[in-house]
Short mmCIF file of C-alpha atoms and ligand atoms in Angstrom, two decimals:
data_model
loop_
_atom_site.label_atom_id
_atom_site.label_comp_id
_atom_site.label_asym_id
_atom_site.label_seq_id
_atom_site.Cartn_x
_atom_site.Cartn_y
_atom_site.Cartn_z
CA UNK G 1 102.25 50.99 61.79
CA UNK G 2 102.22 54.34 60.02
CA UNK G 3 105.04 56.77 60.91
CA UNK G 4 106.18 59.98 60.21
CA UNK G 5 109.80 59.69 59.61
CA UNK G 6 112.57 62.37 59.05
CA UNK G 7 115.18 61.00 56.81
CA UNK G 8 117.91 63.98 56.45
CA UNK G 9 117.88 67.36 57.71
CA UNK G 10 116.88 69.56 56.49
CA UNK G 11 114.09 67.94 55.37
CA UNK G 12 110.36 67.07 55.64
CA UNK G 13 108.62 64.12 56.92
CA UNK G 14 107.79 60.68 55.09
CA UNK G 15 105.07 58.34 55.98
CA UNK G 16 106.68 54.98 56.39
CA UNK G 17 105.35 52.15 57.77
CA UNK G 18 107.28 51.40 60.74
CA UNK G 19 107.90 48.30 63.42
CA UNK G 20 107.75 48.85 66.46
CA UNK G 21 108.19 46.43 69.13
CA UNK G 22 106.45 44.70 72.57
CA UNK G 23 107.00 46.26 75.80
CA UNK G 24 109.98 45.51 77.91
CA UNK G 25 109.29 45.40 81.61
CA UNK G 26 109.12 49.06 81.96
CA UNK G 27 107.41 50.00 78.96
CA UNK G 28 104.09 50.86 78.01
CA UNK G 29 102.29 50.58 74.56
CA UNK G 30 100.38 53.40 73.96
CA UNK G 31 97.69 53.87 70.80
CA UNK G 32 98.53 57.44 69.44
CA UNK G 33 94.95 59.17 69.54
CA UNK G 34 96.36 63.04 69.11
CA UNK G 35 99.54 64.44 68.42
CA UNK G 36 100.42 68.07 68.27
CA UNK G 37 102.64 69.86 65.76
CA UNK G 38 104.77 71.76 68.11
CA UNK G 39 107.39 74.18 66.83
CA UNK G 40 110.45 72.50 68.33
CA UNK G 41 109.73 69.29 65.91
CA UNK G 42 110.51 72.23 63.04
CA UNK G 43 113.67 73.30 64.55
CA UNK G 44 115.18 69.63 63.97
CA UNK G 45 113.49 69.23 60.81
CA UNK G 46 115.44 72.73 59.63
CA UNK G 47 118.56 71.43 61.36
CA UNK G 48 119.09 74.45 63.98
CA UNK G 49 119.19 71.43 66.38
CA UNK G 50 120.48 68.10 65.70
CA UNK G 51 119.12 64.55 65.83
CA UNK G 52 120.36 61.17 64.00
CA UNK G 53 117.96 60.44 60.91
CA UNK G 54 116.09 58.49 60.76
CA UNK G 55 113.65 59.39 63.60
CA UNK G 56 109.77 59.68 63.89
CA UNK G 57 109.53 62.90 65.50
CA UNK G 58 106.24 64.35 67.51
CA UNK G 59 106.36 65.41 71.30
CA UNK G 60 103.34 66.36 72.33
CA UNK G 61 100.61 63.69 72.08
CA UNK G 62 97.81 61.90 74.40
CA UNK G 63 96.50 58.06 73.71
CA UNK G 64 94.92 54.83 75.16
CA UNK G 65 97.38 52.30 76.76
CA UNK G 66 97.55 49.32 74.92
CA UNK G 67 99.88 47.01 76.72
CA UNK G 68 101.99 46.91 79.55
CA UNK G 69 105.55 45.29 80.52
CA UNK G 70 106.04 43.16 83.39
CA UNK G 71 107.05 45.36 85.86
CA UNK G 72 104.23 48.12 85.21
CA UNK G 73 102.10 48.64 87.94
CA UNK G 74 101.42 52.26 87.37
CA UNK G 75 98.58 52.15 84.06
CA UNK G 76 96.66 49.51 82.77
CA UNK G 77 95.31 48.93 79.12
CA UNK G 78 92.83 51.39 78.30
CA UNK G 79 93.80 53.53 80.68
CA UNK G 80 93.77 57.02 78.79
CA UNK G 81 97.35 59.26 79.23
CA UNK G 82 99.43 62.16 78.28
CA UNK G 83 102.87 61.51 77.41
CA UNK G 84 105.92 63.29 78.07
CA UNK G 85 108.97 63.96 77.07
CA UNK G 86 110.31 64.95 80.40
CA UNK G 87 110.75 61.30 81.39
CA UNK G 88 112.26 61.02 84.64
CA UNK G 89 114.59 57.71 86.55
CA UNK G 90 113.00 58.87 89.85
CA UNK G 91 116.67 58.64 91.61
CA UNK G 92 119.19 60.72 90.48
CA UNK G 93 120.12 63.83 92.66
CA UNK G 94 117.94 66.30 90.21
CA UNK G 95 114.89 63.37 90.49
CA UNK G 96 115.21 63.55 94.61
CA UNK G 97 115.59 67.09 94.22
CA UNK G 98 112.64 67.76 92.64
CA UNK G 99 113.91 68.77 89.39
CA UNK G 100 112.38 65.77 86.67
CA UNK G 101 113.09 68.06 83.55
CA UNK G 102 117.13 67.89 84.14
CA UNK G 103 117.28 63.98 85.06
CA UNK G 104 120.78 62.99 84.93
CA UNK G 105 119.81 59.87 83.22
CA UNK G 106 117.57 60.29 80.71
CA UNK G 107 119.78 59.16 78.54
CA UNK G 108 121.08 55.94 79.67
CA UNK G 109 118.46 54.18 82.01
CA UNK G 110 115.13 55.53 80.14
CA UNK G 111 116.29 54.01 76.73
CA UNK G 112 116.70 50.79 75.22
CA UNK G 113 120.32 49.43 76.34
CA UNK G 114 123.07 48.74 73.92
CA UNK G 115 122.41 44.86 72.43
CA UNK G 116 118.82 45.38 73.26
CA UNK G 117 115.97 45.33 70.14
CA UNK G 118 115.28 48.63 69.27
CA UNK G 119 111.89 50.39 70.08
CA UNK G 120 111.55 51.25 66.32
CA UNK G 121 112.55 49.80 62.86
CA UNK G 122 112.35 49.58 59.35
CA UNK G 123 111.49 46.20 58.13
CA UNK G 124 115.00 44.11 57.77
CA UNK G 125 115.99 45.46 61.10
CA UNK G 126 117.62 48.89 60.14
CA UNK G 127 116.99 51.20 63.85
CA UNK G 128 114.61 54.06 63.63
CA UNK G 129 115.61 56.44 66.27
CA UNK G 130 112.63 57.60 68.89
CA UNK G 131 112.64 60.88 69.23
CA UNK G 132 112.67 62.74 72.70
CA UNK G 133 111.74 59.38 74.74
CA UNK G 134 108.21 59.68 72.44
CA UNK G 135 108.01 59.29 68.67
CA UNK G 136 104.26 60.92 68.36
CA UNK G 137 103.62 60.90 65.00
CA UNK G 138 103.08 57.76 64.60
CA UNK G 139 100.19 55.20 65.15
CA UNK G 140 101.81 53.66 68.06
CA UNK G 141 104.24 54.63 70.43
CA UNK G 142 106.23 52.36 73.03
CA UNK G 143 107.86 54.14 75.54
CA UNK G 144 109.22 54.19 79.28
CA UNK G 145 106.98 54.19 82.36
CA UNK G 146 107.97 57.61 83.18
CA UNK G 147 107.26 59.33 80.18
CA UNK G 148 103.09 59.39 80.64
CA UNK G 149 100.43 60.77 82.90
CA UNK G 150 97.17 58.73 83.43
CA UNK G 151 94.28 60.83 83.03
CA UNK G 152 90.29 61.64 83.58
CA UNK G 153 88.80 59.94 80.54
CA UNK G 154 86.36 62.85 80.44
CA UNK G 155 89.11 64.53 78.72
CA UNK G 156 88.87 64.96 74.69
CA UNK G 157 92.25 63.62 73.34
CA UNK G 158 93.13 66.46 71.03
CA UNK G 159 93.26 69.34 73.90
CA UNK G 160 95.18 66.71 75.94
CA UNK G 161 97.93 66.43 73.60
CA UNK G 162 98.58 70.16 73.73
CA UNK G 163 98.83 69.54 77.64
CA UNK G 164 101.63 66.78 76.40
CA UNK G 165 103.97 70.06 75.67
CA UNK G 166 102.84 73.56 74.43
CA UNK G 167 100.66 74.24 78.22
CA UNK G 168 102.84 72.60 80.48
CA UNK G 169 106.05 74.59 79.25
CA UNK G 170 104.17 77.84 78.82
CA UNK G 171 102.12 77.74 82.05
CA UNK G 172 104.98 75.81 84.05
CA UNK G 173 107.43 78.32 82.77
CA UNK G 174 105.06 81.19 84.73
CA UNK G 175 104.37 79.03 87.96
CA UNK G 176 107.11 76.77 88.24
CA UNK G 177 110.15 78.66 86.67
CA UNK G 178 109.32 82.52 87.31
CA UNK G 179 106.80 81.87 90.28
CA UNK G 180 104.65 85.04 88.65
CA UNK G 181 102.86 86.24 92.19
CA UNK G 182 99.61 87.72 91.89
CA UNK G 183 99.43 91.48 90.76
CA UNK G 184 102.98 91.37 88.87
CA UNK G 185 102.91 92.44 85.29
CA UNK G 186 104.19 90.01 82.97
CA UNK G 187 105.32 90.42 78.51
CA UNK G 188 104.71 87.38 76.85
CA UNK G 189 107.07 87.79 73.21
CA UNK G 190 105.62 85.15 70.87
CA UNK G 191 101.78 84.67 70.98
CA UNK G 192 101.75 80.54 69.16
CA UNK G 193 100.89 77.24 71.42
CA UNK G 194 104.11 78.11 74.01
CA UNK G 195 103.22 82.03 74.54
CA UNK G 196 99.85 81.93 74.41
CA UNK G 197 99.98 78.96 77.44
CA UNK G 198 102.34 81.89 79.47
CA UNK G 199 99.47 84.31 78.82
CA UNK G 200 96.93 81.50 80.56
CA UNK G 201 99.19 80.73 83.01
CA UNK G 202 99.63 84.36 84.17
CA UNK G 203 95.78 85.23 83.84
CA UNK G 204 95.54 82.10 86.01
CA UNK G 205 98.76 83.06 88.48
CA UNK G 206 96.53 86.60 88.89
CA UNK G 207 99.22 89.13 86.90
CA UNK G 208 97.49 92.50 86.58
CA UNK G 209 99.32 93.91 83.64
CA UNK G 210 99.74 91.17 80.72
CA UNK G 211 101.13 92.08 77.78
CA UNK G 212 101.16 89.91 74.42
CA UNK G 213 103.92 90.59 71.80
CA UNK G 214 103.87 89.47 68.35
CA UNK G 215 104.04 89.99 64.75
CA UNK G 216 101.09 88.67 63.53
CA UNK G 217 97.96 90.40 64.23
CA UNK G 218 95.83 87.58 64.68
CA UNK G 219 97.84 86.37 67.29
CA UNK G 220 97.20 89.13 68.83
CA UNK G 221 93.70 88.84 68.85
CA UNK G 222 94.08 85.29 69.61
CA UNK G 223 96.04 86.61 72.82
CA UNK G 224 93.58 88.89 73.91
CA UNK G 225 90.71 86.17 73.92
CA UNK G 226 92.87 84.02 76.16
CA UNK G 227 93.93 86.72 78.89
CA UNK G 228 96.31 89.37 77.56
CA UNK G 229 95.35 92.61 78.70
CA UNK G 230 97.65 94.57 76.12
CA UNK G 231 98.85 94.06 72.85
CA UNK G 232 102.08 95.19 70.81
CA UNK G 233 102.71 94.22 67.19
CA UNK G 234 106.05 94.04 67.57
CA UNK G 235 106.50 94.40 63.02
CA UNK G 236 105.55 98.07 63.58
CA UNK G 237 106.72 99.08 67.38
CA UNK G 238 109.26 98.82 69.40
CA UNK G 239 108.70 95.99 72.14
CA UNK G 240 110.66 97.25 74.67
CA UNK G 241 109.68 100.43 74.44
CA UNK G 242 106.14 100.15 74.27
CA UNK G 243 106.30 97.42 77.54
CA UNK G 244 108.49 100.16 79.17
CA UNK G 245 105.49 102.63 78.64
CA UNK G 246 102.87 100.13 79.30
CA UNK G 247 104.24 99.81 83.10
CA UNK G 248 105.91 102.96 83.88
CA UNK G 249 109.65 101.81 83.57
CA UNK G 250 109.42 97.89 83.07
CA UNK G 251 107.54 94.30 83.87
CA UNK G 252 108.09 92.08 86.51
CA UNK G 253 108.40 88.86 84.81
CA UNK G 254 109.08 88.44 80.48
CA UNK G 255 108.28 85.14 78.49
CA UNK G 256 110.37 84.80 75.21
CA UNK G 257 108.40 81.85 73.45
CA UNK G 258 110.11 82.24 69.80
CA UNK G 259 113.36 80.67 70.14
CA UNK G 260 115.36 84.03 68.62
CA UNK G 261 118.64 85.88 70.23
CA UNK G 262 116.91 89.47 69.28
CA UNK G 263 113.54 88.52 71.22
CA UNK G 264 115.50 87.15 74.10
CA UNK G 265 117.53 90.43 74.41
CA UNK G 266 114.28 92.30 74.40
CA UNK G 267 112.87 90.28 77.05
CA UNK G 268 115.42 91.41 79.68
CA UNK G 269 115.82 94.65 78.40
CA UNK G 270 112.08 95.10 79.30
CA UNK G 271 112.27 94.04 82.55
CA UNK G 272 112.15 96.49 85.59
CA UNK G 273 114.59 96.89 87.91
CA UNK G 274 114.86 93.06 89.68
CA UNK G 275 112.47 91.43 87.10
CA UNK G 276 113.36 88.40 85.70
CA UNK G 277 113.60 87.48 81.97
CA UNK G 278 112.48 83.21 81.48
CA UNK G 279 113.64 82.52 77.88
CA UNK G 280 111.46 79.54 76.85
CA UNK G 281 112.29 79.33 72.75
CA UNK G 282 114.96 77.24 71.66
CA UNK G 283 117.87 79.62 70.55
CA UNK G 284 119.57 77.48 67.55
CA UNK G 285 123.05 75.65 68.97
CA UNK G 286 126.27 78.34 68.86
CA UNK G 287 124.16 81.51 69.11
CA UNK G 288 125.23 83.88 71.98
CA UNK G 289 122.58 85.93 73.78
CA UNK G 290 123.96 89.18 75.41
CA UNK G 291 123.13 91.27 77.92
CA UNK G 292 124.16 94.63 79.14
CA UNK G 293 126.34 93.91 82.09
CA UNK G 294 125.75 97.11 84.38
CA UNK G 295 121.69 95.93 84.36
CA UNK G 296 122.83 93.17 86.74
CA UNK G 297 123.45 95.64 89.03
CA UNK G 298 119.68 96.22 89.18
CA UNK G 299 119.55 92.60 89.79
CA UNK G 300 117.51 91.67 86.61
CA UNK G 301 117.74 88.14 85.84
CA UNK G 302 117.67 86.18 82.71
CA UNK G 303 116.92 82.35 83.22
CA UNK G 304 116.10 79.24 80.92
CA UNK G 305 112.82 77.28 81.02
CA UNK G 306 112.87 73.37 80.25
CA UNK G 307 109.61 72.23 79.88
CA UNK G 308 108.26 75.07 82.14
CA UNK G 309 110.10 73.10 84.91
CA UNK G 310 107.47 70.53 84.83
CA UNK G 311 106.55 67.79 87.49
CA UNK G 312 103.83 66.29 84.84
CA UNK G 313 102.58 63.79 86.81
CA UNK G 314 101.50 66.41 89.70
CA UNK G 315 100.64 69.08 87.20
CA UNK G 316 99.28 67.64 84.03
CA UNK G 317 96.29 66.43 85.70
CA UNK G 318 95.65 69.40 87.39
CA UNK G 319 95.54 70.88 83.76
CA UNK G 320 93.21 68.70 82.63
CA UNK G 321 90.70 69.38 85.72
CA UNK G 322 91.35 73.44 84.68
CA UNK G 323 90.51 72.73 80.99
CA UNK G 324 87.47 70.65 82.71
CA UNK G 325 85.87 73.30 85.34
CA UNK G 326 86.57 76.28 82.04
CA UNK G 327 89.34 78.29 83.09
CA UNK G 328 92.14 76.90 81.07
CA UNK G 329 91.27 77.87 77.33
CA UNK G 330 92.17 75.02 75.15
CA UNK G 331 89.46 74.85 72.19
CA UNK G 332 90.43 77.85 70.85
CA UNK G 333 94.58 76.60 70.94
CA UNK G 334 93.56 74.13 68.36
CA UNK G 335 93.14 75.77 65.44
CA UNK G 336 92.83 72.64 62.89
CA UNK G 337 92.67 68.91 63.34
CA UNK G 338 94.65 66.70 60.51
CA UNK G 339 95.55 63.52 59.64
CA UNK G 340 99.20 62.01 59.49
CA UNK G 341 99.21 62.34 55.80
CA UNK G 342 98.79 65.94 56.84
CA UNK G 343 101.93 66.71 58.53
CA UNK G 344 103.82 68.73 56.41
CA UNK G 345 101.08 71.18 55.31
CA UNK G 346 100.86 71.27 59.10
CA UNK G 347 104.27 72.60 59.59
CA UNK G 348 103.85 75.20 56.47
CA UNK G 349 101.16 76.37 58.23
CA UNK G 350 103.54 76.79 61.11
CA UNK G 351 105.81 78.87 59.08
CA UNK G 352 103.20 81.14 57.67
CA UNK G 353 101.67 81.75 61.44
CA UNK G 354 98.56 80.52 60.33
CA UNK G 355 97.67 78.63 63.21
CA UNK G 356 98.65 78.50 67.28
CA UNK G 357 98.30 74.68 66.84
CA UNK G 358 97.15 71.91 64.25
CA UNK G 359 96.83 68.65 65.76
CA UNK G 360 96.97 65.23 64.05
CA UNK G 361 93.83 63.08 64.93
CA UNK G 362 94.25 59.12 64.37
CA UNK G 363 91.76 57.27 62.84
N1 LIG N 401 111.88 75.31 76.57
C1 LIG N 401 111.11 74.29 76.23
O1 LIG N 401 111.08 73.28 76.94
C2 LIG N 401 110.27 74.36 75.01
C3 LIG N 401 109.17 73.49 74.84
C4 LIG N 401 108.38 73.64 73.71
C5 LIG N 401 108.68 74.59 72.75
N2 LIG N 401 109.77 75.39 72.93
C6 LIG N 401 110.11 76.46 71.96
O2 LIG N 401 109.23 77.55 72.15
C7 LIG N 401 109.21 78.34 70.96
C8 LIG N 401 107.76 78.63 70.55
O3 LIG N 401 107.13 77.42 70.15
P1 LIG N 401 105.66 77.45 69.51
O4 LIG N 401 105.32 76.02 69.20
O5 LIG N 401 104.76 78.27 70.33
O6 LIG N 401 105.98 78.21 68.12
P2 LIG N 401 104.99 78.92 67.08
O7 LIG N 401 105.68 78.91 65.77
O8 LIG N 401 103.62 78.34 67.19
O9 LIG N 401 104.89 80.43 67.65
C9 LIG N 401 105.93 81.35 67.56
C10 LIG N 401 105.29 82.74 67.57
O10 LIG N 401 106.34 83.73 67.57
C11 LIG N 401 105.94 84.80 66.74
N3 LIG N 401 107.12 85.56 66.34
C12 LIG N 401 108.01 85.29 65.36
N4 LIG N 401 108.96 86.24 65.30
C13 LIG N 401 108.66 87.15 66.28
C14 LIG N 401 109.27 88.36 66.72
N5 LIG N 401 110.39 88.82 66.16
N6 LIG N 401 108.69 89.03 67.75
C15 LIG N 401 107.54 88.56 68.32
N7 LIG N 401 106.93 87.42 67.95
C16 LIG N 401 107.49 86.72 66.93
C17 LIG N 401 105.19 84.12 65.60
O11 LIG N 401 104.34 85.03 64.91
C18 LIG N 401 104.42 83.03 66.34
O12 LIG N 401 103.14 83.48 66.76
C19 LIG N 401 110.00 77.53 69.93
O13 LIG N 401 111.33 78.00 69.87
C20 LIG N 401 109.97 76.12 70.50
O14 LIG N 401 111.03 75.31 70.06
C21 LIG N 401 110.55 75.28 74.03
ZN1 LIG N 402 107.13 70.96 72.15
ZN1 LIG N 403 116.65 61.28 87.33
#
């Protein structure tokens, strides 16, 4: 099949044609219909977090099941799904818990086992590492049980994808992670597929005050047409100034969705006094982010968001029926459909802001 591979870091991607192999008991063949280019793929691909090369990367995809393993009672083929990279075991204390997203054994049980046949390979047997429990770009994708979501076939595979990542963590980061109540005011910093989710998710939620930061005008715009109720180009104000005056002192809850220390300092420093800051972006490994320590005093939090905290198989669906009934915006999230052969235009695109997504369609 046709992959996308990275082969050093940094680096771009090369479409290789790669093996992959038949499901074990508790895997599942899925055909790749959509895959979305989301910006955490770029952070490996510039090396600000590290993965062993080679790897087909892609996170954020939705396809038809092709085949199933032995012990699969779950989907069937042709069933149509969303995968995700929050696969869980289902029995570790954080599974029983409730937590999926920090599964204490994601990386031992939900994997192929030492000795075993690797999911994916170059021809002559060399491994090609799967990336995240998924591998999207590519034409195929074999993968644990846990790591999909069957869902209404009504649903058109591209806006499903972005439901494989970009809206669960932005809208699960608002009502799983901050539990935004109705009537709070909420900053969103970073208006691309994550931020512009938060902003859905707190229109949704019922914020009264929501307030879209960026440095791209038409994100901005884009923002507005999805729910923000303010706007503050953060290239030629101050963020946390203008939020301050925007509420009269400070907002309840603040969404960093860029991945930078200076955003995520902003985002608690606008908070009011016990508001809590949910820092969504993926900070590159070894950078600090500080806080003034008298503000705890005020109680003003600062907390993480891993996949917005997801329990996919509960809230993916109901995603899909929101995107269905019109009141989660999804056509206008993807901005351009490509091909594989695509991809790295794709991910310049991503690096000049042109688009909130592009997602690859399969022949
Ligand atoms: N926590 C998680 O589980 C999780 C999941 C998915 C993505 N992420 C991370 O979320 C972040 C956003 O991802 P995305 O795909 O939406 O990225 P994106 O590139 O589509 O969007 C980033 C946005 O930030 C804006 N921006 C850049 N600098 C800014 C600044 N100084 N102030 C305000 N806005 C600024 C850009 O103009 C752009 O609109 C990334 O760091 C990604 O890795 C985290
Ligand atoms: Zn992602
Ligand atoms: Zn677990």
């Amino acid at each position: 099949m046709r992959a996308a591979v990275l082969n050093s870091i940094p680096g771009r991607l090369d479409i290789e044609d790669v093996e992959i192999g038949e499901p074990g008991p508790r895997e599942v063949l899925v055909r790749t219909v959509a895959a979305g280019l989301c910006h955490s793929d770029l952070h490996f691909m510039e090396g600000k977090y590290q993965f062993p090369c080679p790897a087909v990367l892609g996170h954020e995809s939705a396809g038809v099941v092709e085949a199933v393993g032995s012990m699969v009672q779950y989907v069937q083929p042709g069933d149509h799904v969303i995968t995700c990279l929050s696969a869980f075991c289902g029995h570790c204390s954080q599974c029983t818990d409730g937590h999926l997203t920090l599964c204490e054994n994601k990386g031992t049980e939900l994997v192929r086992q030492p000795g075993e046949a690797p999911r994916l390979s170059r021809a002559g047997g060399e491994v090609v590492n799967q990336y995240l429990h998924l591998s999207s770009f590519a034409e195929m994708m074999l993968i644990h049980e846990h790591a999909l979501v069957k869902i209404d076939a009504d649903m058109p595979f591209d806006k499903a994808a972005l439901i494989g990542c970009g809206v669960t963590t932005g809208l699960g980061a608002v009502f799983r992670t901050a539990r935004v109540a109705p009537g709070e005011t909420v900053a969103v910093i970073g208006c691309g597929g994550i931020g512009l989710s938060a902003i859905q998710g707190a229109r949704i939620a019922g914020a009264n005050k929501i307030i879209a930061v960026d440095t791209n005008p038409s994100k901005l715009e884009l923002a507005q047409q999805l729910g923000a109720t303010h706007m503050v180009n953060a290239a030629s104000a101050d963020p946390i100034g203008a939020v301050k005056d925007l509420t009269g002192g400070g907002v309840h809850h603040s969404f960093e969705a860029v991945g930078m220390k200076v955003t995520a300092e902003q985002a608690y420093q606008m908070l009011r006094n016990g508001g809590q800051a949910t820092v969504i972006g993926m900070i590159p490994v070894g950078t600090k982010v500080e806080v003034e320590g008298s503000d705890l005093l005020y109680e003003k939090k600062l907390t993480g968001s891993n996949m917005g905290s997801n329990q996919f198989r509960t809230d993916m669906p109901r995603y899909v029926d929101m995107y269905l009934d019109g009141r989660l915006h999804l056509d206008e999230m993807v901005s351009k459909t490509i091909t594989l052969d695509q991809i790295n235009d794709g991910f310049d695109d991503m690096k000049a802001g042109n688009v909130a997504r592009s997602v690859i369609v399969f022949d």
